[in-house]
XYZ file of C-alpha atoms in Angstrom:
686
model
C -40.484 11.985 21.210
C -38.287 10.424 23.738
C -38.461 6.851 22.232
C -37.658 8.280 18.742
C -34.699 10.306 19.955
C -33.417 7.294 21.888
C -33.604 5.042 18.778
C -31.764 7.785 16.699
C -29.070 7.868 19.346
C -28.725 4.079 19.303
C -28.438 4.106 15.572
C -25.766 6.840 15.629
C -23.720 4.902 18.269
C -23.959 1.669 16.226
C -22.999 3.549 13.125
C -19.977 5.102 14.799
C -19.043 1.741 16.338
C -19.130 -0.053 13.015
C -17.043 2.653 11.365
C -14.533 2.416 14.270
C -14.286 -1.339 13.856
C -13.815 -1.046 10.072
C -11.180 1.678 10.631
C -9.418 -0.592 13.124
C -9.440 -3.536 10.674
C -8.197 -1.270 7.880
C -5.394 0.017 10.198
C -4.446 -3.675 11.128
C -4.162 -4.595 7.485
C -2.181 -1.439 6.825
C 0.236 -2.312 9.654
C 0.731 -5.896 8.284
C 1.467 -4.415 4.856
C 3.981 -2.007 6.541
C 5.817 -4.887 8.184
C 6.499 -6.538 4.805
C 7.101 -3.501 2.798
C 10.686 -2.201 2.019
C 11.232 1.277 3.526
C 13.402 4.062 2.401
C 15.089 6.734 4.371
C 13.322 9.357 2.589
C 9.998 8.080 3.855
C 11.288 8.279 7.421
C 12.572 11.845 6.780
C 9.047 12.843 5.612
C 7.549 11.662 8.871
C 10.332 13.287 10.835
C 9.802 16.763 9.148
C 6.118 16.461 10.113
C 6.887 15.570 13.676
C 9.305 18.444 13.947
C 6.830 20.859 12.580
C 4.538 19.877 15.450
C 7.373 19.817 17.932
C 5.281 19.906 21.020
C 2.699 17.594 22.457
C 0.080 20.230 21.827
C 0.025 19.127 18.195
C -1.222 15.738 19.530
C -3.899 17.487 21.591
C -4.963 19.338 18.337
C -5.216 16.070 16.498
C -7.401 14.660 19.245
C -9.530 17.745 19.177
C -10.004 17.442 15.430
C -11.173 13.916 15.891
C -13.527 15.004 18.662
C -15.005 17.785 16.273
C -15.439 15.239 13.511
C -17.308 12.784 15.801
C -19.426 15.641 17.150
C -20.661 16.465 13.656
C -21.622 12.908 13.228
C -24.064 13.025 16.195
C -25.589 16.436 15.388
C -28.710 15.078 13.713
C -31.935 16.847 13.494
C -34.474 15.744 16.115
C -31.925 14.989 19.002
C -33.062 17.351 21.779
C -31.499 15.668 24.769
C -28.497 17.709 25.826
C -27.480 15.267 28.491
C -27.408 12.329 26.010
C -25.367 14.469 23.548
C -22.819 15.422 26.301
C -22.573 11.816 27.370
C -22.083 10.638 23.802
C -19.430 13.450 23.224
C -17.421 12.183 26.231
C -17.661 8.524 25.194
C -16.631 9.286 21.670
C -13.803 11.522 22.849
C -12.401 8.800 25.116
C -12.793 6.202 22.485
C -11.066 8.392 19.772
C -8.145 9.123 22.136
C -7.932 5.439 23.169
C -7.784 4.316 19.494
C -5.271 6.992 18.784
C -3.090 6.056 21.625
C -3.375 2.402 21.098
C -2.439 2.601 17.427
C 0.715 4.496 18.333
C 1.614 1.924 21.042
C 1.049 -0.960 18.606
C 3.276 0.824 15.943
C 6.055 1.356 18.546
C 5.913 -2.294 19.760
C 5.991 -3.559 16.012
C 9.034 -1.304 15.500
C 10.799 -2.709 18.484
C 10.024 -6.219 17.360
C 11.281 -5.588 13.738
C 14.437 -3.937 15.165
C 15.280 -6.830 17.471
C 14.863 -9.364 14.608
C 16.517 -7.145 11.952
C 19.720 -8.486 10.196
C 20.096 -5.894 7.506
C 20.114 -2.092 7.151
C 16.743 -2.201 5.181
C 15.019 -4.038 7.968
C 16.248 -1.465 10.564
C 15.035 1.353 8.342
C 11.632 -0.393 8.354
C 11.702 -0.347 12.072
C 12.432 3.305 12.222
C 9.527 4.071 9.779
C 7.221 2.379 12.274
C 8.821 4.512 15.007
C 8.268 7.640 12.994
C 4.639 6.821 12.428
C 4.045 6.137 16.133
C 5.930 9.302 17.016
C 3.660 11.195 14.621
C 0.725 9.875 16.685
C 2.247 11.185 19.906
C 4.031 8.057 21.255
C 6.603 9.416 23.615
C 8.845 6.384 23.419
C 8.784 6.406 19.594
C 9.631 10.167 19.702
C 12.618 9.368 21.889
C 13.776 6.782 19.325
C 13.470 9.382 16.494
C 15.306 12.001 18.581
C 18.113 9.592 19.168
C 18.319 8.824 15.474
C 18.598 12.438 14.672
C 21.346 12.919 17.303
C 23.415 9.863 16.558
C 22.967 10.001 12.795
C 21.256 6.617 12.178
C 20.841 6.060 8.382
C 22.563 9.298 7.664
C 19.788 11.316 9.320
C 21.997 13.367 11.719
C 20.305 16.783 12.538
C 21.395 17.977 15.964
C 19.202 21.065 15.817
C 16.076 19.064 15.154
C 17.089 16.463 17.722
C 17.294 19.219 20.398
C 13.851 20.488 19.485
C 12.358 17.032 20.012
C 14.296 16.448 23.231
C 13.211 19.779 24.729
C 9.559 18.994 23.883
C 10.000 15.487 25.379
C 11.701 16.933 28.490
C 8.597 19.040 29.162
C 6.576 15.784 29.044
C 8.953 14.342 31.728
C 11.081 12.164 29.575
C 14.215 11.224 31.569
C 15.842 9.977 28.507
C 15.493 13.457 26.918
C 16.799 15.094 30.082
C 19.922 12.975 29.876
C 20.404 13.861 26.290
C 20.085 17.590 26.943
C 22.540 17.195 29.785
C 25.008 15.616 27.483
C 24.763 18.196 24.777
C 25.068 20.989 27.318
C 28.127 19.328 28.796
C 29.991 19.383 25.507
C 28.317 22.432 23.992
C 26.997 20.449 20.988
C 24.142 22.432 19.414
C 23.650 24.133 22.765
C 25.445 26.671 24.963
C 28.283 24.974 26.894
C 26.886 24.943 30.383
C 28.098 22.469 33.019
C 25.638 23.723 35.628
C 22.714 23.134 33.328
C 24.177 19.806 32.343
C 24.298 18.713 36.019
C 20.733 19.748 36.489
C 19.507 17.731 33.525
C 21.409 14.655 34.700
C 19.996 14.958 38.166
C 16.419 15.075 36.692
C 17.268 12.176 34.381
C 18.751 10.098 37.303
C 15.683 10.818 39.419
C 13.489 9.591 36.575
C 15.373 6.298 36.528
C 17.620 6.944 33.564
C 20.598 4.449 33.787
C 22.980 6.613 31.724
C 22.290 9.736 33.907
C 23.073 7.550 37.056
C 26.305 6.373 35.522
C 27.391 9.887 34.483
C 26.674 11.256 37.971
C 28.491 8.159 39.462
C 31.596 8.997 37.309
C 31.398 12.606 38.089
C 31.257 12.137 41.870
C 34.034 9.608 41.542
C 36.247 11.959 39.599
C 35.125 15.287 41.064
C 33.966 16.694 37.662
C 32.015 19.933 38.402
C 30.991 18.422 41.897
C 32.827 17.806 45.055
C 34.516 14.421 44.952
C 32.503 12.016 46.975
C 33.094 8.259 46.927
C 29.875 7.435 48.893
C 27.651 9.327 46.509
C 29.359 7.779 43.506
C 28.893 4.235 45.135
C 25.123 4.909 45.529
C 24.810 5.859 41.873
C 26.874 3.062 40.403
C 25.177 0.400 42.751
C 21.772 1.262 41.205
C 23.026 0.591 37.621
C 25.181 -2.461 38.728
C 22.098 -4.052 40.393
C 20.199 -3.730 37.120
C 23.029 -5.139 35.073
C 23.522 -8.032 37.353
C 19.902 -8.882 37.230
C 20.042 -9.036 33.391
C 23.095 -11.234 33.439
C 21.313 -13.719 35.831
C 18.540 -13.927 33.363
C 20.729 -14.259 30.228
C 24.462 -13.975 29.406
C 25.647 -10.643 28.520
C 27.273 -9.949 25.165
C 30.714 -8.366 25.445
C 31.467 -5.480 23.107
C 34.677 -4.859 21.227
C 36.153 -1.516 22.084
C 38.492 -0.548 19.226
C 41.155 2.065 20.021
C 41.355 4.441 17.139
C 44.723 5.645 18.380
C 46.290 2.163 17.682
C 45.614 1.838 14.092
C 44.649 5.247 12.607
C 45.850 4.419 9.119
C 44.432 0.903 8.601
C 41.454 0.333 10.948
C 40.270 -2.587 8.856
C 43.146 -4.619 10.301
C 42.026 -4.130 13.843
C 41.952 -7.509 15.549
C 38.870 -6.394 17.597
C 36.783 -6.535 14.360
C 36.705 -9.498 12.066
C 37.400 -8.190 8.483
C 34.861 -9.597 5.981
C 37.512 -11.256 3.851
C 39.016 -13.021 6.796
C 35.517 -14.216 7.884
C 34.975 -15.672 4.403
C 38.379 -17.535 4.644
C 37.416 -18.896 8.053
C 34.061 -20.091 6.656
C 35.991 -21.875 3.809
C 38.331 -23.581 6.434
C 35.251 -24.541 8.514
C 33.489 -26.135 5.559
C 36.669 -28.001 4.777
C 36.614 -29.557 8.221
C 38.868 -27.440 10.384
C 37.322 -28.268 13.853
C 38.990 -25.415 15.706
C 37.667 -22.904 13.333
C 34.169 -24.446 13.367
C 34.062 -24.059 17.221
C 35.433 -20.539 17.001
C 32.959 -19.360 14.374
C 30.137 -21.040 16.371
C 31.042 -19.093 19.492
C 31.260 -15.846 17.564
C 27.838 -16.401 16.118
C 26.458 -17.571 19.450
C 27.009 -14.217 21.273
C 27.793 -11.994 18.294
C 31.336 -11.052 18.643
C 33.966 -9.396 16.478
C 31.389 -7.338 14.681
C 29.334 -10.435 13.508
C 25.613 -10.632 13.989
C 24.250 -13.037 16.684
C 22.849 -16.039 14.657
C 21.888 -19.153 16.507
C 21.352 -21.216 13.389
C 24.904 -20.606 12.280
C 26.247 -21.198 15.605
C 24.422 -24.549 15.955
C 25.429 -25.460 12.439
C 29.204 -25.002 13.250
C 28.964 -26.663 16.656
C 27.240 -29.765 15.206
C 29.902 -30.224 12.604
C 32.642 -29.920 15.266
C 30.769 -32.235 17.669
C 30.449 -34.840 14.928
C 34.344 -34.635 14.658
C 34.587 -35.328 18.365
C 35.095 -31.694 19.693
C 34.335 -31.679 23.497
C 33.998 -27.901 23.510
C 31.367 -28.054 20.615
C 29.326 -30.741 22.560
C 29.434 -28.437 25.606
C 28.257 -25.338 23.586
C 25.330 -27.320 22.137
C 24.420 -28.320 25.625
C 24.474 -24.613 26.682
C 22.235 -23.642 23.719
C 19.717 -26.204 24.724
C 19.798 -25.334 28.429
C 19.230 -21.656 27.720
C 16.971 -22.168 24.743
C 16.804 -20.061 21.544
C 15.268 -20.149 18.057
C 17.587 -22.776 16.606
C 17.804 -24.891 19.829
C 14.479 -24.800 21.832
C 15.007 -25.212 25.574
C 15.373 -28.878 26.327
C 16.896 -30.077 29.631
C 17.238 -33.705 28.520
C 19.191 -32.655 25.293
C 21.265 -30.367 27.276
C 22.074 -33.112 29.759
C 23.062 -35.401 26.960
C 25.533 -33.047 25.331
C 27.015 -31.849 28.659
C 27.503 -35.435 29.680
C 29.331 -36.248 26.411
C 31.550 -33.239 26.970
C 32.130 -33.996 30.675
C 33.190 -37.536 29.938
C 36.119 -36.168 27.948
C 37.113 -33.866 30.953
C 35.769 -30.658 29.365
C 35.347 -27.841 31.902
C 32.367 -26.340 30.129
C 30.506 -29.669 30.168
C 31.335 -30.141 33.847
C 30.079 -26.819 34.590
C 26.870 -27.429 32.670
C 26.151 -30.581 34.622
C 26.713 -28.596 37.769
C 24.047 -26.120 36.703
C 21.568 -28.793 36.006
C 21.926 -30.278 39.420
C 22.159 -26.852 41.106
C 18.890 -25.551 39.646
C 17.238 -28.995 39.217
C 16.696 -28.767 35.493
C 15.715 -32.218 34.197
C 17.241 -33.845 37.304
C 16.455 -33.431 41.042
C 18.216 -30.607 42.862
C 21.362 -31.972 44.251
C 23.719 -29.343 45.853
C 26.327 -31.932 46.702
C 26.524 -33.206 43.134
C 26.620 -29.650 41.810
C 29.518 -28.733 44.106
C 31.548 -31.726 42.864
C 31.002 -30.728 39.188
C 31.691 -27.008 39.917
C 34.959 -27.888 41.661
C 36.185 -29.950 38.902
C 35.403 -27.336 36.300
C 36.940 -24.559 38.489
C 40.181 -26.643 38.799
C 40.424 -26.549 35.091
C 40.223 -22.734 35.231
C 36.594 -22.239 33.985
C 35.568 -18.700 35.378
C 31.770 -19.427 35.309
C 32.307 -22.544 37.564
C 34.662 -20.515 39.840
C 31.861 -17.887 40.228
C 29.296 -20.601 41.011
C 31.529 -21.992 43.657
C 31.838 -18.387 45.096
C 28.091 -18.017 44.996
C 27.519 -21.317 46.821
C 29.744 -20.222 49.683
C 28.418 -16.701 49.698
C 24.762 -17.709 49.842
C 25.204 -21.041 51.796
C 23.469 -22.960 49.070
C 23.750 -26.513 50.211
C 26.912 -25.795 52.194
C 27.948 -23.630 55.128
C 28.508 -19.980 54.415
C 32.216 -18.994 54.089
C 32.884 -15.605 52.972
C 36.587 -15.985 52.695
C 36.151 -18.889 50.302
C 33.457 -16.890 48.438
C 35.883 -14.072 48.011
C 38.626 -16.334 46.790
C 36.545 -17.846 44.060
C 34.878 -14.539 43.082
C 38.356 -13.026 42.762
C 39.710 -15.949 40.596
C 36.597 -15.627 38.249
C 36.923 -11.829 38.060
C 40.528 -12.129 36.782
C 38.901 -13.624 33.613
C 36.260 -10.906 33.494
C 33.375 -12.946 34.824
C 30.784 -10.041 35.330
C 28.742 -11.485 38.114
C 31.919 -12.345 39.928
C 32.976 -8.675 39.724
C 29.547 -7.565 40.904
C 29.602 -9.848 43.941
C 33.125 -8.633 44.794
C 32.010 -5.070 44.663
C 29.057 -5.989 46.817
C 31.451 -7.548 49.486
C 33.770 -4.472 49.443
C 30.788 -2.063 49.518
C 29.260 -3.812 52.679
C 32.576 -5.062 54.226
C 31.354 -8.667 53.996
C 34.296 -11.034 54.425
C 36.815 -8.287 53.519
C 37.719 -4.851 54.957
C 35.218 -2.266 53.571
C 36.658 -0.180 50.816
C 34.366 2.377 49.023
C 36.927 3.139 46.268
C 37.486 -0.585 45.445
C 33.657 -1.182 45.329
C 33.130 1.851 43.140
C 35.845 0.720 40.728
C 34.349 -2.781 40.532
C 30.787 -1.531 40.184
C 31.925 0.825 37.374
C 33.343 -2.175 35.606
C 29.996 -4.022 35.832
C 28.105 -0.896 34.676
C 30.300 -0.589 31.584
C 28.924 -3.997 30.426
C 25.412 -2.463 29.909
C 23.685 -2.579 26.474
C 24.736 1.063 25.857
C 28.231 -0.283 25.195
C 26.889 -1.460 21.824
C 27.521 2.168 20.689
C 31.212 1.285 20.539
C 30.485 -0.852 17.350
C 28.126 1.666 15.696
C 30.645 4.555 16.429
C 33.527 2.491 15.023
C 31.669 1.645 11.893
C 30.549 5.160 11.454
C 34.155 6.368 11.787
C 35.359 3.740 9.277
C 32.692 4.851 6.785
C 33.783 8.449 7.051
C 30.730 9.636 9.150
C 32.989 11.461 11.638
C 30.198 13.570 13.308
C 28.070 10.484 13.879
C 30.993 8.621 15.407
C 32.153 11.557 17.558
C 28.698 12.071 19.125
C 28.438 8.396 20.036
C 31.993 8.164 21.463
C 31.483 11.457 23.374
C 28.308 10.168 25.079
C 30.260 7.012 26.156
C 33.129 9.228 27.274
C 30.784 11.247 29.444
C 29.683 7.953 30.986
C 33.268 7.263 32.037
C 34.505 4.918 29.448
C 38.291 5.425 29.114
C 38.464 4.102 25.511
C 35.733 6.392 24.350
C 37.480 9.306 26.019
C 40.761 8.800 24.096
C 38.749 7.954 20.786
C 36.824 11.277 21.256
C 39.956 13.220 21.829
C 41.566 11.611 18.892
C 38.744 12.560 16.532
C 38.675 16.099 17.919
C 42.437 16.508 17.438
C 42.128 15.509 13.738
C 39.747 18.542 13.273
C 37.604 16.555 10.886
C 34.395 16.924 12.801
C 31.935 19.648 11.948
C 29.811 19.785 15.149
C 32.549 21.699 17.031
C 34.033 25.111 16.302
C 37.630 24.671 15.333
C 38.951 26.759 18.109
C 37.131 24.587 20.747
C 38.511 21.282 19.493
C 42.021 21.313 21.112
C 40.713 22.415 24.469
C 37.958 19.706 24.553
C 40.446 17.123 23.232
C 42.880 18.166 26.165
C 40.083 17.729 28.648
C 39.281 14.224 27.371
C 42.903 13.211 27.116
C 43.207 14.265 30.772
C 40.209 12.130 31.805
C 41.623 9.131 29.988
C 45.060 9.666 31.523
C 43.570 9.698 35.114
C 42.079 6.370 34.273
C 45.483 4.903 33.357
C 46.016 5.529 29.694
C 49.764 6.047 29.161
C 49.170 7.356 25.508
C 46.889 9.976 26.795
C 49.365 10.953 29.394
C 51.955 11.552 26.682
C 49.363 13.517 24.675
C 48.865 15.922 27.610
C 52.581 16.450 27.702
C 52.429 17.214 23.942
C 49.710 19.656 24.241
C 51.645 21.658 26.967
C 54.768 21.375 25.023
C 53.423 22.817 21.777
C 50.598 24.852 23.249
C 47.608 23.024 21.809
C 44.462 24.196 23.451
C 46.461 25.712 26.386
C 49.541 27.934 26.848
C 52.995 26.592 26.285
C 54.294 25.133 29.430
C 57.595 23.053 29.301
C 57.591 22.350 33.000
C 54.025 20.823 32.882
C 54.902 18.884 29.793
C 58.075 17.398 31.478
C 55.848 16.459 34.516
C 53.449 14.433 32.342
C 56.289 12.830 30.409
C 57.864 11.836 33.615
C 54.633 10.150 34.901
C 54.165 8.216 31.623
C 57.943 7.165 31.737
C 58.081 6.198 35.379
C 54.663 4.671 35.859
C 53.941 3.214 32.440
C 57.571 2.824 31.066
C 56.327 4.563 27.860
C 59.099 4.707 25.144
C 57.774 7.872 23.602
C 57.593 9.563 27.015
C 61.220 8.532 27.706
C 62.366 9.936 24.358
C 60.553 13.276 24.840
C 61.820 13.621 28.309
C 65.435 12.864 27.195
C 65.181 15.618 24.592
C 64.023 18.068 27.196
C 66.911 17.101 29.522
C 69.241 17.377 26.646
C 68.255 20.963 25.831
C 67.138 22.012 29.356
C 63.515 22.692 28.481
C 61.460 23.127 31.643
C 63.923 21.154 33.601
C 67.637 21.381 34.465
C 69.922 20.364 31.646
C 71.354 16.921 32.291
C 73.362 15.190 29.416
C 73.882 11.982 31.416
C 70.296 11.603 32.196
C 69.250 12.418 28.601
C 71.674 9.603 27.384
C 70.113 7.171 29.910
C 66.582 7.961 28.900
C 67.372 7.563 25.174
C 68.852 4.154 25.791
C 65.842 3.169 27.894
C 63.468 4.207 25.022
C 65.384 2.020 22.692
C 65.267 -0.981 25.018
C 61.607 -0.492 25.671
C 60.480 -0.252 22.017
C 62.102 -1.622 18.814
C 60.379 1.303 16.927
C 62.474 3.685 18.848
C 65.874 2.357 17.811
C 66.409 4.532 14.784
C 65.130 7.819 16.313
C 67.314 7.017 19.388
C 70.305 6.359 17.162
C 70.078 9.672 15.455
C 69.399 11.518 18.682
C 72.420 9.964 20.366
C 74.627 10.664 17.385
C 73.562 14.302 17.532
C 74.101 14.542 21.248
C 77.474 12.793 21.228
C 78.835 14.744 18.247
C 77.749 18.186 19.371
C 79.146 17.677 22.925
C 82.294 16.098 21.494
C 82.809 19.185 19.375
C 82.101 21.483 22.194
C 84.707 19.873 24.432
C 87.409 19.822 21.753
C 86.736 23.445 20.564
C 86.480 24.653 24.140
C 89.714 23.082 25.199
C 91.855 23.999 22.125
C 90.208 26.876 20.384
C 88.390 29.061 22.878
C 88.371 32.047 20.666
C 87.130 29.985 17.650
C 84.617 28.188 19.850
C 83.085 31.563 20.940
C 82.932 32.381 17.306
C 81.192 29.213 16.361
C 78.839 29.502 19.350
C 77.404 32.765 17.934
C 74.085 32.397 16.264
C 75.231 34.997 13.715
C 77.587 32.534 11.999
C 75.338 29.713 10.958
C 72.106 30.364 12.820
C 70.562 28.787 15.863
C 70.629 25.254 14.486
C 74.371 25.102 14.047
C 74.550 21.612 15.724
C 72.483 20.184 12.845
C 74.789 21.936 10.316
C 77.851 20.351 11.951
C 76.205 16.891 11.936
C 75.503 17.393 8.180
C 79.211 18.152 7.628
C 80.266 15.062 9.594
C 77.784 12.838 7.679
C 79.091 14.324 4.384
C 82.649 13.510 5.427
C 81.752 9.979 6.373
C 80.176 9.382 3.008
C 83.275 10.706 1.217
C 85.518 8.414 3.376
C 83.336 5.370 2.605
C 83.422 6.056 -1.155
C 87.164 6.511 -1.177
C 87.553 3.276 0.846
C 85.427 1.228 -1.621
C 87.123 3.063 -4.582
């Protein structure tokens, strides 16, 4: 009986193997069809609802158990008596089923990432998220994180914070540091969860320990500013350094893409005119000019498409198209950028050192700084030419003299590392500083490193932290500034607020003021109305501490009118004074002048009020008319007071009484004077 049972066993295993192979082939074909099929949001939502019903990873275990039972049934054939063989087969089939299940989820997730990276349209992005939803349904933790983020931030109009929290909580139990960071953020603001700063800090600590960069940035900012923790510069430095090291490493491999940070407070009525984002009509006009042969516009459009600026997608083919047109017309900048594209390599311009050398040389021969810097890089790294530090140094110096920040950084790095020349930390500091003034990220990073260690400069923890913070804010998470802005512009206020609020938690000043601005408008639905002003005041305060003058004035307004706090004229005057003295803000000067005029929270001082009104008018042309009316009122009322007090004491006491014309008698008097002036002017013209 043993040979027979063994034969049956082999046949069963072969049968299961063949079925498994066929299933995998079918799955592969299905995946290929999914990549080319247009996807709808409804389809994603169907998968999401299924995932949310399961909520915990136990559902994945149940699926695996079902597969195990199914496979067990296949091997229960009459005649098999050997229990050891059955047990062995059971374990093998279970492992195979689990492996197939996990592998398919991983493949779907990887395909989703690939589609997302290559996506140019909304439909393609939706397609990527369908793949994530399918992978999440199979228990892929990374895909589940993606779907939870989509629910939290409202990707494709899918915002459902309650559902997002359910997913995050199940992921946190599985040890997801990304989920722990998200729960910390939601607890910190009280969005969908109880407002609990202690719990938020716990989540952030666990998220940071798991390696989550956002949690590390948030903790760095909290220790820097003393938010619910004791202020500690050294602890803040350790957190920021971890993130900055990671960011610097990515910049050394490829150039970072700066993100436009639109301030909602600057153009609340007409955001489409914001210079940070290129309006579609203006873009079409630029394209028209470029096609007509405007070389400067061609180079500008090439640069915008090369790195994806002003809200435009990164498109190497378009960038190369415009650069080639401009180069043909003799533009040295265009030649240099073509060299840069071939040096770095991309889909439109595959990496080619010889071509890069050719175009850099053409640009350098015209004295172009970018071309000179490019040749320096080729000699420094030995790309297409032998390594020659002396030659690289000459080219970098020439480019640096012309003010090119990347060349200034390279010079600093050569002196810092002693590459081909003797180490000189003072010269390194000089060139890093020059490059940092133009925002060169690696120069800022190395300056921070020097201040943190006291290399070539007196050690300063505070300076190092501020510099590291600037580097950290160049991370890929800054891309949320664009998605938040477009969500706000499209009227999706809740989605915009959540994204800005997360960036605000990470310490971005622009995001803090934007979040406060949205809360102040009371258009968001994810906060209770009575909590909006207190939260807005908190965010205005954080933005003000980071140097935002408008936020400082706003804090004064909140205390003056009693928004989200008790009325306090003295505190309001203090904040207006800071904004006026430190930032020379015209609005603050005007408000402070009014308070001096009426003695609100500070001693009444007419002379100081006049001076502040005049300063406000000098500071801002927009203040001229309000200041004119304010001074007319001030001068008229006090002139009348002097005359009436000197000549008609009794009548003056009568006029002073609120019972005669009410508490706003001064406005009544001004109205009479204006009416008299109008009559005089009419008689004069008559």
